[in-house]
Tab-separated table of C-alpha atoms in Angstrom:
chain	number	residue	atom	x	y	z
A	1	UNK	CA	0.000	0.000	0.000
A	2	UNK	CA	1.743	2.650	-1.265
A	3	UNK	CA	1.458	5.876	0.567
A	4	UNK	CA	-0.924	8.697	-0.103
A	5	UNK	CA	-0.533	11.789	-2.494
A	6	UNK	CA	-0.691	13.967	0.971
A	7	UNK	CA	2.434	11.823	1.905
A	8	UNK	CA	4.444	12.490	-1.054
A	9	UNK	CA	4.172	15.881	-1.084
A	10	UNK	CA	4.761	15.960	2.737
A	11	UNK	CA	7.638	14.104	2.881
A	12	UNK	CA	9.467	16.039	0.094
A	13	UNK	CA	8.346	19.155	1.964
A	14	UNK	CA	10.285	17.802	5.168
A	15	UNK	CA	13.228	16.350	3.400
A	16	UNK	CA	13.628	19.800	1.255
A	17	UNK	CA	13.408	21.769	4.308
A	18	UNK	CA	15.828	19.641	5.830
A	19	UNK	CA	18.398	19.967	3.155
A	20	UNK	CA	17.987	23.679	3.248
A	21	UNK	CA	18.793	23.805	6.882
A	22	UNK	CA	21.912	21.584	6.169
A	23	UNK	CA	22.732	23.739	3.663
A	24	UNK	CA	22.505	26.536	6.565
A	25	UNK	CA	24.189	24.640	9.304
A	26	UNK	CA	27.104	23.742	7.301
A	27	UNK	CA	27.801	27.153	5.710
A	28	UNK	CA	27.598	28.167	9.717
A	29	UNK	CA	30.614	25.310	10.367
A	30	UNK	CA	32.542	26.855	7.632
A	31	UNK	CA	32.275	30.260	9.189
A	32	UNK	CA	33.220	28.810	12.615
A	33	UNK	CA	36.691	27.400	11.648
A	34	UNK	CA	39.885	29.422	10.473
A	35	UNK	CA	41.257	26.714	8.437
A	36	UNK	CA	40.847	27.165	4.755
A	37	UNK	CA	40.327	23.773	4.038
A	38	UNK	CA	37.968	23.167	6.313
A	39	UNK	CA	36.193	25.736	4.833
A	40	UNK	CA	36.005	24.694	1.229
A	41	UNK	CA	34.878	21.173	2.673
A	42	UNK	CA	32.543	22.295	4.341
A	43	UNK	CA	31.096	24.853	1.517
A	44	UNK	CA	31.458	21.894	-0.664
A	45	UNK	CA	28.697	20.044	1.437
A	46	UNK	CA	26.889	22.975	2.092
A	47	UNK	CA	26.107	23.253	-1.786
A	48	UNK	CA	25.367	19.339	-1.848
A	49	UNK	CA	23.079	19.572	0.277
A	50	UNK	CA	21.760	22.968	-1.381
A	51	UNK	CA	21.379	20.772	-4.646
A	52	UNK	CA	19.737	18.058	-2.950
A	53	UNK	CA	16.889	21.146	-1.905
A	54	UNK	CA	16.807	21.976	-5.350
A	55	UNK	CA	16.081	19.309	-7.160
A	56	UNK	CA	13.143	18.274	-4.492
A	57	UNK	CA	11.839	21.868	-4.968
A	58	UNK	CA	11.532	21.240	-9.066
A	59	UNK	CA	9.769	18.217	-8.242
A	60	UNK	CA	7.137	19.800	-5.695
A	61	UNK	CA	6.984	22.238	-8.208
A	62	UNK	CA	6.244	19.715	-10.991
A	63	UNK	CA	3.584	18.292	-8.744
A	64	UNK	CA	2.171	21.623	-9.173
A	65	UNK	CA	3.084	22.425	-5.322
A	66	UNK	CA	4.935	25.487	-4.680
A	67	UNK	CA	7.744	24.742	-2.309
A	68	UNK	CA	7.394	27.267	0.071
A	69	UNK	CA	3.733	25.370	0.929
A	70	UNK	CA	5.100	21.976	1.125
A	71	UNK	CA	8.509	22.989	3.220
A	72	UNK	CA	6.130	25.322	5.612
A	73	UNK	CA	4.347	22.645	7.993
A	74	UNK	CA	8.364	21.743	8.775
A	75	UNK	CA	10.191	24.337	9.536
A	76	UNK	CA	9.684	24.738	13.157
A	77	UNK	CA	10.299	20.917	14.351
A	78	UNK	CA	13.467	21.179	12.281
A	79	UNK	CA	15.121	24.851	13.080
A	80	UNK	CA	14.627	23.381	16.975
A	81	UNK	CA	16.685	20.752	16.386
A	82	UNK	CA	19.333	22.577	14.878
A	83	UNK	CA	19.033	24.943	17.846
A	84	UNK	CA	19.455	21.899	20.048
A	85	UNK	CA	22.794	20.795	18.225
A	86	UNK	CA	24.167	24.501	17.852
A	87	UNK	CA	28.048	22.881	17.915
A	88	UNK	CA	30.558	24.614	20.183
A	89	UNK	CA	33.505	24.281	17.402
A	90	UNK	CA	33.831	22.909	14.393
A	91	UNK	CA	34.952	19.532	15.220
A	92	UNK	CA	31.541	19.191	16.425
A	93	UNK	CA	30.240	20.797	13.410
A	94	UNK	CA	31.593	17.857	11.285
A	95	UNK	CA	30.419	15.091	13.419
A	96	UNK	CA	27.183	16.785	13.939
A	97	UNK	CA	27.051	16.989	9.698
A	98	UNK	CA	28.521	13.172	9.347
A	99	UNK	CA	26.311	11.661	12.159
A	100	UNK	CA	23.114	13.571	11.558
A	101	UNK	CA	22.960	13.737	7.836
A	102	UNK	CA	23.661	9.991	7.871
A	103	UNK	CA	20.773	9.512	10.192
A	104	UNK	CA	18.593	11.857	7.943
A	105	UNK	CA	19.602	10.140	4.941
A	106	UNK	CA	18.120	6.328	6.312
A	107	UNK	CA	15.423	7.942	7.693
A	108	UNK	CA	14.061	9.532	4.483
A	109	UNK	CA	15.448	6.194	2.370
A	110	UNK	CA	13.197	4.302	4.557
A	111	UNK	CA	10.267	6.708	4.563
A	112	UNK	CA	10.482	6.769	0.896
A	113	UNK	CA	10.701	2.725	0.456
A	114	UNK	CA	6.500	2.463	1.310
A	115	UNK	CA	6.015	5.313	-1.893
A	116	UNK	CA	5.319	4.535	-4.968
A	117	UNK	CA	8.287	3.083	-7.596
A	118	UNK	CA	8.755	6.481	-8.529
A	119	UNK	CA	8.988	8.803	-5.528
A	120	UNK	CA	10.757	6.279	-4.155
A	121	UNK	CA	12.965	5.657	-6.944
A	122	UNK	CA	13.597	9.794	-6.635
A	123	UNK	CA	14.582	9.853	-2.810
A	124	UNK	CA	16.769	7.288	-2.614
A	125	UNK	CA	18.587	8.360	-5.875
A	126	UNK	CA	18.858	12.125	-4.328
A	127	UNK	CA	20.369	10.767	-1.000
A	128	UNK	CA	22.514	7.970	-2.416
A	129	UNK	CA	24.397	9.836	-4.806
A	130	UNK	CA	26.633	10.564	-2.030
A	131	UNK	CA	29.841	9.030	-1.356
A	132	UNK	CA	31.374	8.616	2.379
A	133	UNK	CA	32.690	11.714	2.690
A	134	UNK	CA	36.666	11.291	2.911
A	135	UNK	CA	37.630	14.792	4.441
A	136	UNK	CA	35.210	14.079	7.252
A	137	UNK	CA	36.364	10.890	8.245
A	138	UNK	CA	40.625	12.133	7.867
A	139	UNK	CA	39.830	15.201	9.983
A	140	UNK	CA	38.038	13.089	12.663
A	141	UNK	CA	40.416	10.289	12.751
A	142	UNK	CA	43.335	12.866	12.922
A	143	UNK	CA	41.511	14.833	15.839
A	144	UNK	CA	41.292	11.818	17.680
A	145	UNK	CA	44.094	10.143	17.440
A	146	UNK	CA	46.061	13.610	18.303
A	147	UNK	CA	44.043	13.682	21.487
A	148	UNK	CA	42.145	10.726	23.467
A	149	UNK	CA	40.217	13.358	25.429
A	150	UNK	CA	38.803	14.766	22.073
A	151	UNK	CA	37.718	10.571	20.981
A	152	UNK	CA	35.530	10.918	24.763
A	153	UNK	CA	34.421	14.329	24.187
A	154	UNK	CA	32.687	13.166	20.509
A	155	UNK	CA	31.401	10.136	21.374
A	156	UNK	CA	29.120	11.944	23.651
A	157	UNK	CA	28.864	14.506	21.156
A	158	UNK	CA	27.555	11.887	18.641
A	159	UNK	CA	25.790	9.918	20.938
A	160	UNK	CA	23.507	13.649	21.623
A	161	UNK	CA	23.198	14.342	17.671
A	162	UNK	CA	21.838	10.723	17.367
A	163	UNK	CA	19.294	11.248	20.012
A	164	UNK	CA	18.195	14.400	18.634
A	165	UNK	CA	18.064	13.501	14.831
A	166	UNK	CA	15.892	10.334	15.840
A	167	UNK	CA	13.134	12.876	17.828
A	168	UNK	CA	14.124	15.203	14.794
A	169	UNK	CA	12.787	12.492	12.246
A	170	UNK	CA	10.008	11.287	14.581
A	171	UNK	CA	8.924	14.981	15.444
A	172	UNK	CA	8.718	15.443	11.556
A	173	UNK	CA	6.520	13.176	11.085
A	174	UNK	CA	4.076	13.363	13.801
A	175	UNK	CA	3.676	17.041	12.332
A	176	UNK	CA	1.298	15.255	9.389
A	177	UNK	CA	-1.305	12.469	9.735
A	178	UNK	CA	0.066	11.434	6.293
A	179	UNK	CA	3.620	10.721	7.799
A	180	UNK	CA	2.460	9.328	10.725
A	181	UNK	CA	0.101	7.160	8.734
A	182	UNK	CA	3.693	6.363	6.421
A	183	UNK	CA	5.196	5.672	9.300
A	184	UNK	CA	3.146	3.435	10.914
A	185	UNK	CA	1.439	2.129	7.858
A	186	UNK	CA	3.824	0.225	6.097
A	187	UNK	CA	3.085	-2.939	6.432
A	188	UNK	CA	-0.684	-3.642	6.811
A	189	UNK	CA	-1.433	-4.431	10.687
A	190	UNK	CA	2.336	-4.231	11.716
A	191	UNK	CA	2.308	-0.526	12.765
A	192	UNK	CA	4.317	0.117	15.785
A	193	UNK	CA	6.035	-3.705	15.399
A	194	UNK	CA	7.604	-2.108	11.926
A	195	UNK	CA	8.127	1.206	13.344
A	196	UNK	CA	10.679	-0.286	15.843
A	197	UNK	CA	12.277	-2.377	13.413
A	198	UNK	CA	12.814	0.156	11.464
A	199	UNK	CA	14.383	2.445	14.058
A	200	UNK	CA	16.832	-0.568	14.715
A	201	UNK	CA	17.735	-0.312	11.472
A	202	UNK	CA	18.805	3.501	11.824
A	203	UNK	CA	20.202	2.501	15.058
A	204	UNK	CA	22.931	-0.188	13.665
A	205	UNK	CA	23.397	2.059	10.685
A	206	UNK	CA	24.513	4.773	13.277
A	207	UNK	CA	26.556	2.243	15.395
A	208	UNK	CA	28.444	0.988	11.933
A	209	UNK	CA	29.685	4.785	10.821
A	210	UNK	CA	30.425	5.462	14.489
A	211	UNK	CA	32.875	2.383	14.409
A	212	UNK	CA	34.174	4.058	11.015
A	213	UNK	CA	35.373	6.228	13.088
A	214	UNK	CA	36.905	4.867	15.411
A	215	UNK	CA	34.440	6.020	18.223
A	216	UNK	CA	32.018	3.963	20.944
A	217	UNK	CA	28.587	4.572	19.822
B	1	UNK	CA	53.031	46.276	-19.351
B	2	UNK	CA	50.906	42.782	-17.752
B	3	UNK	CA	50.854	42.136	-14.030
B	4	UNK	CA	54.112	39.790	-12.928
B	5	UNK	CA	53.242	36.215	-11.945
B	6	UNK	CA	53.109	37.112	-8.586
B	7	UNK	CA	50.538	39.877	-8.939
B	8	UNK	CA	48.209	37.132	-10.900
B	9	UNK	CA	48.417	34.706	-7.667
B	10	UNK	CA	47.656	37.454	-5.303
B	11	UNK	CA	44.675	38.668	-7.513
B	12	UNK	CA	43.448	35.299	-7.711
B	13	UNK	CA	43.620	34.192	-3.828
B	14	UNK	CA	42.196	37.409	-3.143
B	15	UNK	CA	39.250	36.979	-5.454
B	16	UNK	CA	39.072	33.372	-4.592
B	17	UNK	CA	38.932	34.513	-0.737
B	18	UNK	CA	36.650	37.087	-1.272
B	19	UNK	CA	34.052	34.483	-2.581
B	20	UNK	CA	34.451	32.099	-0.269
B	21	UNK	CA	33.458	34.272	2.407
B	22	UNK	CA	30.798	36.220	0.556
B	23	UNK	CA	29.560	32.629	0.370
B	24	UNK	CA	29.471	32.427	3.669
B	25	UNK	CA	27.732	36.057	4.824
B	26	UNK	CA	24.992	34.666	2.004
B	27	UNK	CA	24.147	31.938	3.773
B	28	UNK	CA	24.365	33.406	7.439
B	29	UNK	CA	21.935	35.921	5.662
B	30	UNK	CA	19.483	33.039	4.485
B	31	UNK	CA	19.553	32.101	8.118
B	32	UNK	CA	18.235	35.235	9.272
B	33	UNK	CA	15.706	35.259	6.716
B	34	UNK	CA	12.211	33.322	7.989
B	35	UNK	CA	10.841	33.550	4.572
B	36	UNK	CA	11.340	30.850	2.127
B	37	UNK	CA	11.710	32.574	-0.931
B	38	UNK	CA	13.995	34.474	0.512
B	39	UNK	CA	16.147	31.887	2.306
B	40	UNK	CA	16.675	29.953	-1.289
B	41	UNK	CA	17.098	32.913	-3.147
B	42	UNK	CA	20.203	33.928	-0.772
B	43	UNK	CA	21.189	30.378	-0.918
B	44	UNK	CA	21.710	29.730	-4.388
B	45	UNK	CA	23.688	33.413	-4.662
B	46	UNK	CA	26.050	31.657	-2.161
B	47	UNK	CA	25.970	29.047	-4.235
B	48	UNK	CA	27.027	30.457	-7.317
B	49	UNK	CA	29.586	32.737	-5.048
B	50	UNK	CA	31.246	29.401	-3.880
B	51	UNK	CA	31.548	27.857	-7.807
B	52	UNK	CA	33.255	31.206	-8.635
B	53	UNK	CA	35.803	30.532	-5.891
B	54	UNK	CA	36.085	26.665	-6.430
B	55	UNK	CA	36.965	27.575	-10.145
B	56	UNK	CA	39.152	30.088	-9.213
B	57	UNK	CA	40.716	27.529	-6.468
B	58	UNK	CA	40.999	25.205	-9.599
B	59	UNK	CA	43.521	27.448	-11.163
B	60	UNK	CA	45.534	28.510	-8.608
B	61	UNK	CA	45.987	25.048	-8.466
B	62	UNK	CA	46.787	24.645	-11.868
B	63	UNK	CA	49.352	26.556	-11.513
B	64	UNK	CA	50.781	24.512	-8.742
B	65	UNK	CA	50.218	27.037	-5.949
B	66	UNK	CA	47.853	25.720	-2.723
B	67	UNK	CA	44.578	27.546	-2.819
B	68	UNK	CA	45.024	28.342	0.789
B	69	UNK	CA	48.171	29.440	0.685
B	70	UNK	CA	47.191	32.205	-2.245
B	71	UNK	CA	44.044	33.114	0.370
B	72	UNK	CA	45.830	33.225	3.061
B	73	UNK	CA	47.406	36.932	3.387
B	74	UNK	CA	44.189	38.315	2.453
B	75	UNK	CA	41.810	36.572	5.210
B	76	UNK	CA	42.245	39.313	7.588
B	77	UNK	CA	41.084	41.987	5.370
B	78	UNK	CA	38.575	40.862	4.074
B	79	UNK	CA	37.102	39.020	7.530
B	80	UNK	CA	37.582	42.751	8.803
B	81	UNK	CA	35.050	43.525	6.048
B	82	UNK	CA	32.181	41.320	7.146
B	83	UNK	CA	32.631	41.972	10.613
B	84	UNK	CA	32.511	45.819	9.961
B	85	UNK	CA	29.378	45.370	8.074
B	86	UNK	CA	27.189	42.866	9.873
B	87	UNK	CA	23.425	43.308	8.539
B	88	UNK	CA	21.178	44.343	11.086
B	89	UNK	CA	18.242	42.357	9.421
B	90	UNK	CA	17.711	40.334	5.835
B	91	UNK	CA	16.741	43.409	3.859
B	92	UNK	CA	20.180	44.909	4.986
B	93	UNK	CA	22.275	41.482	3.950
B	94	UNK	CA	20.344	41.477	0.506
B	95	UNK	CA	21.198	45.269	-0.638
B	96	UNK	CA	25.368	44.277	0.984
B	97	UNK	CA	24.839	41.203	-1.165
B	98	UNK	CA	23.903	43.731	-4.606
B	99	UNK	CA	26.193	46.530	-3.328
B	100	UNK	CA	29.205	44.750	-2.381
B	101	UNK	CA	29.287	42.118	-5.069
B	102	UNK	CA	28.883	44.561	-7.601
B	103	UNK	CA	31.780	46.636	-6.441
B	104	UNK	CA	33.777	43.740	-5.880
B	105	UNK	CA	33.293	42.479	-9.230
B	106	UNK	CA	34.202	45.487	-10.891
B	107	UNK	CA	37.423	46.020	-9.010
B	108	UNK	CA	38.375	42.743	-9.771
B	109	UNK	CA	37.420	43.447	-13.565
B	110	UNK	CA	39.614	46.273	-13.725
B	111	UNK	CA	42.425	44.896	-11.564
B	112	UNK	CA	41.927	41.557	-13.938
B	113	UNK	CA	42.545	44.529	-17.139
B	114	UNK	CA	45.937	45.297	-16.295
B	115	UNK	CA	47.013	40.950	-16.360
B	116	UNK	CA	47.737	39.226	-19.350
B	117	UNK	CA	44.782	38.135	-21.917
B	118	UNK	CA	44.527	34.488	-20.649
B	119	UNK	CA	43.873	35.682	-17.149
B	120	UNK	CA	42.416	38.537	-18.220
B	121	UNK	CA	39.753	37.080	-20.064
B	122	UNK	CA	39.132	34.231	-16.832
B	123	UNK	CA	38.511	36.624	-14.238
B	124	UNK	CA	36.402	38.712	-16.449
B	125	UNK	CA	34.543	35.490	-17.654
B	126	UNK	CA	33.968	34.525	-14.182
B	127	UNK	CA	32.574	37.500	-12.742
B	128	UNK	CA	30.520	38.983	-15.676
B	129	UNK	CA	28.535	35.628	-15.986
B	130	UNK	CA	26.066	36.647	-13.595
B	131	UNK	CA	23.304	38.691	-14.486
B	132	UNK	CA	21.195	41.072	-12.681
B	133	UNK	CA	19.913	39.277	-9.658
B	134	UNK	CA	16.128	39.990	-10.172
B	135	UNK	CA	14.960	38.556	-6.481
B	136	UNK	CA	17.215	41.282	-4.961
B	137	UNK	CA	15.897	44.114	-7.514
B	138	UNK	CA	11.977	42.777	-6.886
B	139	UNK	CA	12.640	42.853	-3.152
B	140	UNK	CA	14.185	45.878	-2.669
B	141	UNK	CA	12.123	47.433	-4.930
B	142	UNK	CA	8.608	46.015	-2.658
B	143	UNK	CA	10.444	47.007	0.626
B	144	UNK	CA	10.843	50.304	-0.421
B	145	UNK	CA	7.632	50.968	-1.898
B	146	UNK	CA	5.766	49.885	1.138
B	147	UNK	CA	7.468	52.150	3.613
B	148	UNK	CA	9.496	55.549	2.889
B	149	UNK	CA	11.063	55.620	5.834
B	150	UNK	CA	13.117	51.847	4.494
B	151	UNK	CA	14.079	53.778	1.649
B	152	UNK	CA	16.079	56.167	3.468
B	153	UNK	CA	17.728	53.870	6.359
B	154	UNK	CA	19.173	51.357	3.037
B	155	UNK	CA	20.140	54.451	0.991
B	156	UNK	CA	22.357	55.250	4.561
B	157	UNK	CA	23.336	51.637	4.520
B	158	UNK	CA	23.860	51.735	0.805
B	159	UNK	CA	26.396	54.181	1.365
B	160	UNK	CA	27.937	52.311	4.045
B	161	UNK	CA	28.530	49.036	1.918
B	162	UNK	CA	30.026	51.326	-0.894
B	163	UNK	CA	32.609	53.072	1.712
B	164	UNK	CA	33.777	50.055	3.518
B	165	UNK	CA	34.032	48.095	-0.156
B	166	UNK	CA	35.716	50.600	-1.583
B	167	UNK	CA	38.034	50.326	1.561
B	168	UNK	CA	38.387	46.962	2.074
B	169	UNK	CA	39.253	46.360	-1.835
B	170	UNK	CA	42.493	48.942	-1.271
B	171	UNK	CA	43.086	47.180	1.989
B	172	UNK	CA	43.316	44.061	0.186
B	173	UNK	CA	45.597	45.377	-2.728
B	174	UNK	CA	47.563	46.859	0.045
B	175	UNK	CA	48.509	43.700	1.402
B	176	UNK	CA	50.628	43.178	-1.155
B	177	UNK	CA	53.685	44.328	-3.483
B	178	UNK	CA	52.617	43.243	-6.483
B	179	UNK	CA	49.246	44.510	-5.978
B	180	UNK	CA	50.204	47.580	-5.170
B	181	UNK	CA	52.182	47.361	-8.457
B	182	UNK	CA	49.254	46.360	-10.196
B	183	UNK	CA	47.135	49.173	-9.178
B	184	UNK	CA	49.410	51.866	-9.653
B	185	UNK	CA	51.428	50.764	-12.484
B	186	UNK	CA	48.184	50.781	-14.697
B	187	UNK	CA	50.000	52.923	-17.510
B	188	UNK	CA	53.464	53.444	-17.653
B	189	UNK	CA	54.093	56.761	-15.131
B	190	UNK	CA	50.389	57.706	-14.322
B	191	UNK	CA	50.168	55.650	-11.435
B	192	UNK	CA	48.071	57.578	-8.809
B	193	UNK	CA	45.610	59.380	-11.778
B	194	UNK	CA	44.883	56.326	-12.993
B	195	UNK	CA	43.990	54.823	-9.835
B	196	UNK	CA	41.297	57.654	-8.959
B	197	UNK	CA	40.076	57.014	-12.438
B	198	UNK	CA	39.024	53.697	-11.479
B	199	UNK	CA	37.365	54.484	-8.452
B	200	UNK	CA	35.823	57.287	-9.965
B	201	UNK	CA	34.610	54.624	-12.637
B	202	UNK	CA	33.341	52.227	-9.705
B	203	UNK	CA	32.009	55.214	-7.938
B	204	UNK	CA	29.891	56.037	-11.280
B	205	UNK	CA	28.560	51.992	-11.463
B	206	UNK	CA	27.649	51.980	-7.696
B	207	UNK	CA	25.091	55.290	-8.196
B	208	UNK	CA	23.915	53.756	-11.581
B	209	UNK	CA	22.971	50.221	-9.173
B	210	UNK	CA	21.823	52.701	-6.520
B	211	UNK	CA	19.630	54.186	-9.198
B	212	UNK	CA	17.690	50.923	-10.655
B	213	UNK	CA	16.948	50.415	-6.613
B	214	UNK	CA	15.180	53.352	-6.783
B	215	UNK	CA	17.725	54.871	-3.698
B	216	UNK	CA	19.580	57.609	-3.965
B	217	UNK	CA	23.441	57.017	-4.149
């Protein structure tokens, strides 16, 4: 049972909005560090994730829904979170990027798995087309190995952005009886039973790039 | 008489520089934005700020010097800049955005007119490839209409913008020799004339900008 029009629409609303605020958070992270190639890495995301807005704009607009309408219903559940994870130097800006945009990215891949061929086929295109980023993981990896106290202090760090992004995702969709109904709906009569599966999922998808990086999740 | 080697690095890392952070102020200016229209119209100007300075990086590096290490004696200046003219509110970052990236782009069109044809021609390329940013123009245009008393605090601000440009632009020539070659040594022996020449000439573009706002220069 492939999920409603309402849910289309609302989920591309969320997961444009949510770009657009990445786009936003990580231009911030470039602002907060003094080293130039930190900088263009970060600016480099910052317009990947811009792109990713973009192109799920067009397509609201192709639906014949103008973007501002569909990225409205969002904008407060998200800007809170990123007022939640405001980080206190860059270091945490990257993690907070790697983790939470990795978290996003399998929450929306999942979401979009109980839409049509399509949508779905869309979504998970959009969000797959990136690689592991390579500059986040060297900068990390350097950062901790310089310092153990640093490997403590982001695994705690992480460990927060994780628990946010998940009440992030969850807060998103209990915005919109279509999400919730996505959410909940996907297989017929499983409901909550699915719901938790699927939140293990994100949970051992978070534990495996934590790992990548050599921290405890 | 073409700018030395050295004076084509230091105009590049400059411009480069100067991108990357107007890329930045554009997006810290979407983020003060609550509108939605407005928040992707500031982000894709920062966008198409950063692929000015990732092209720019691109030939530095061609040339086998570091991008960051042609930025790097220019950060100061430039971050001096942006701190000196922090927008109070959106409508404030959108007429720094027209103002200041207009007078940036012609300084760097004229500086770009006394280098050799092949970098000449790049620079020139790079920056005249944007067109009249209608958002800004519409905006402007509305938040003036609708309230007189806007119209005269941005025509203070306007003239703010245009002072510290003009300012940070010699700053940043300043910072170097071969700049300061560059800009002086326009045609053999007229040195200082010609350099009021072109800032009369950027004076004149700034009024005719000022003018299709509708603000007084």
């Amino acid at each position: 049972m492939p999920g409603s029009r309402d849910a289309v629409i609302d989920l591309l609303g969320a997961l444009s909005y949510a770009q657009l605020s990445g786009f936003e958070a990580l231009a911030a992270h470039a602002q907060m560090t003094p080293h130039l190639t930190a900088k263009m890495a970060f600016a480099r995301m910052a317009v990947q994730m811009f792109s990713r807005c973009e192109q799920v704009a067009l397509r609201l607009e192709g639906f014949g829904v103008p973007y501002a309408d569909a990225m409205a219903p969002f904008v407060t559940a998200i800007d809170n979170f990123h007022t939640r994870t405001a980080p206190s130097d860059w270091l945490e800006g990257i993690l907070k990027a790697y983790v939470g945009d990795g978290i996003v990215r399998d929450f929306y891949t999942e979401m979009a798995g109980r839409l049509d061929p399509d949508n779905r086929d869309f979504i998970v295109g959009l969000l797959g087309r990136v690689g592991e980023p390579d500059y986040i993981l060297h900068t990390l990896h350097e950062a901790i190995a310089a310092d153990q106290r640093v490997a403590g202090r982001l695994a705690l760090w992480a460990r927060r952005i994780m628990g946010e992004t998940l009440q992030q995702t969850q807060s998103v969709a209990a915005e919109r009886d279509s999400l919730v109904a996505l959410l909940i709906g996907g297989e017929a009569g499983s409901g909550i039973t699915e719901t938790g599966v699927m939140l293990g999922r994100l949970t051992d998808a978070h534990t495996a790039r934590m790992h990548r990086l050599g921290l405890s999740a």
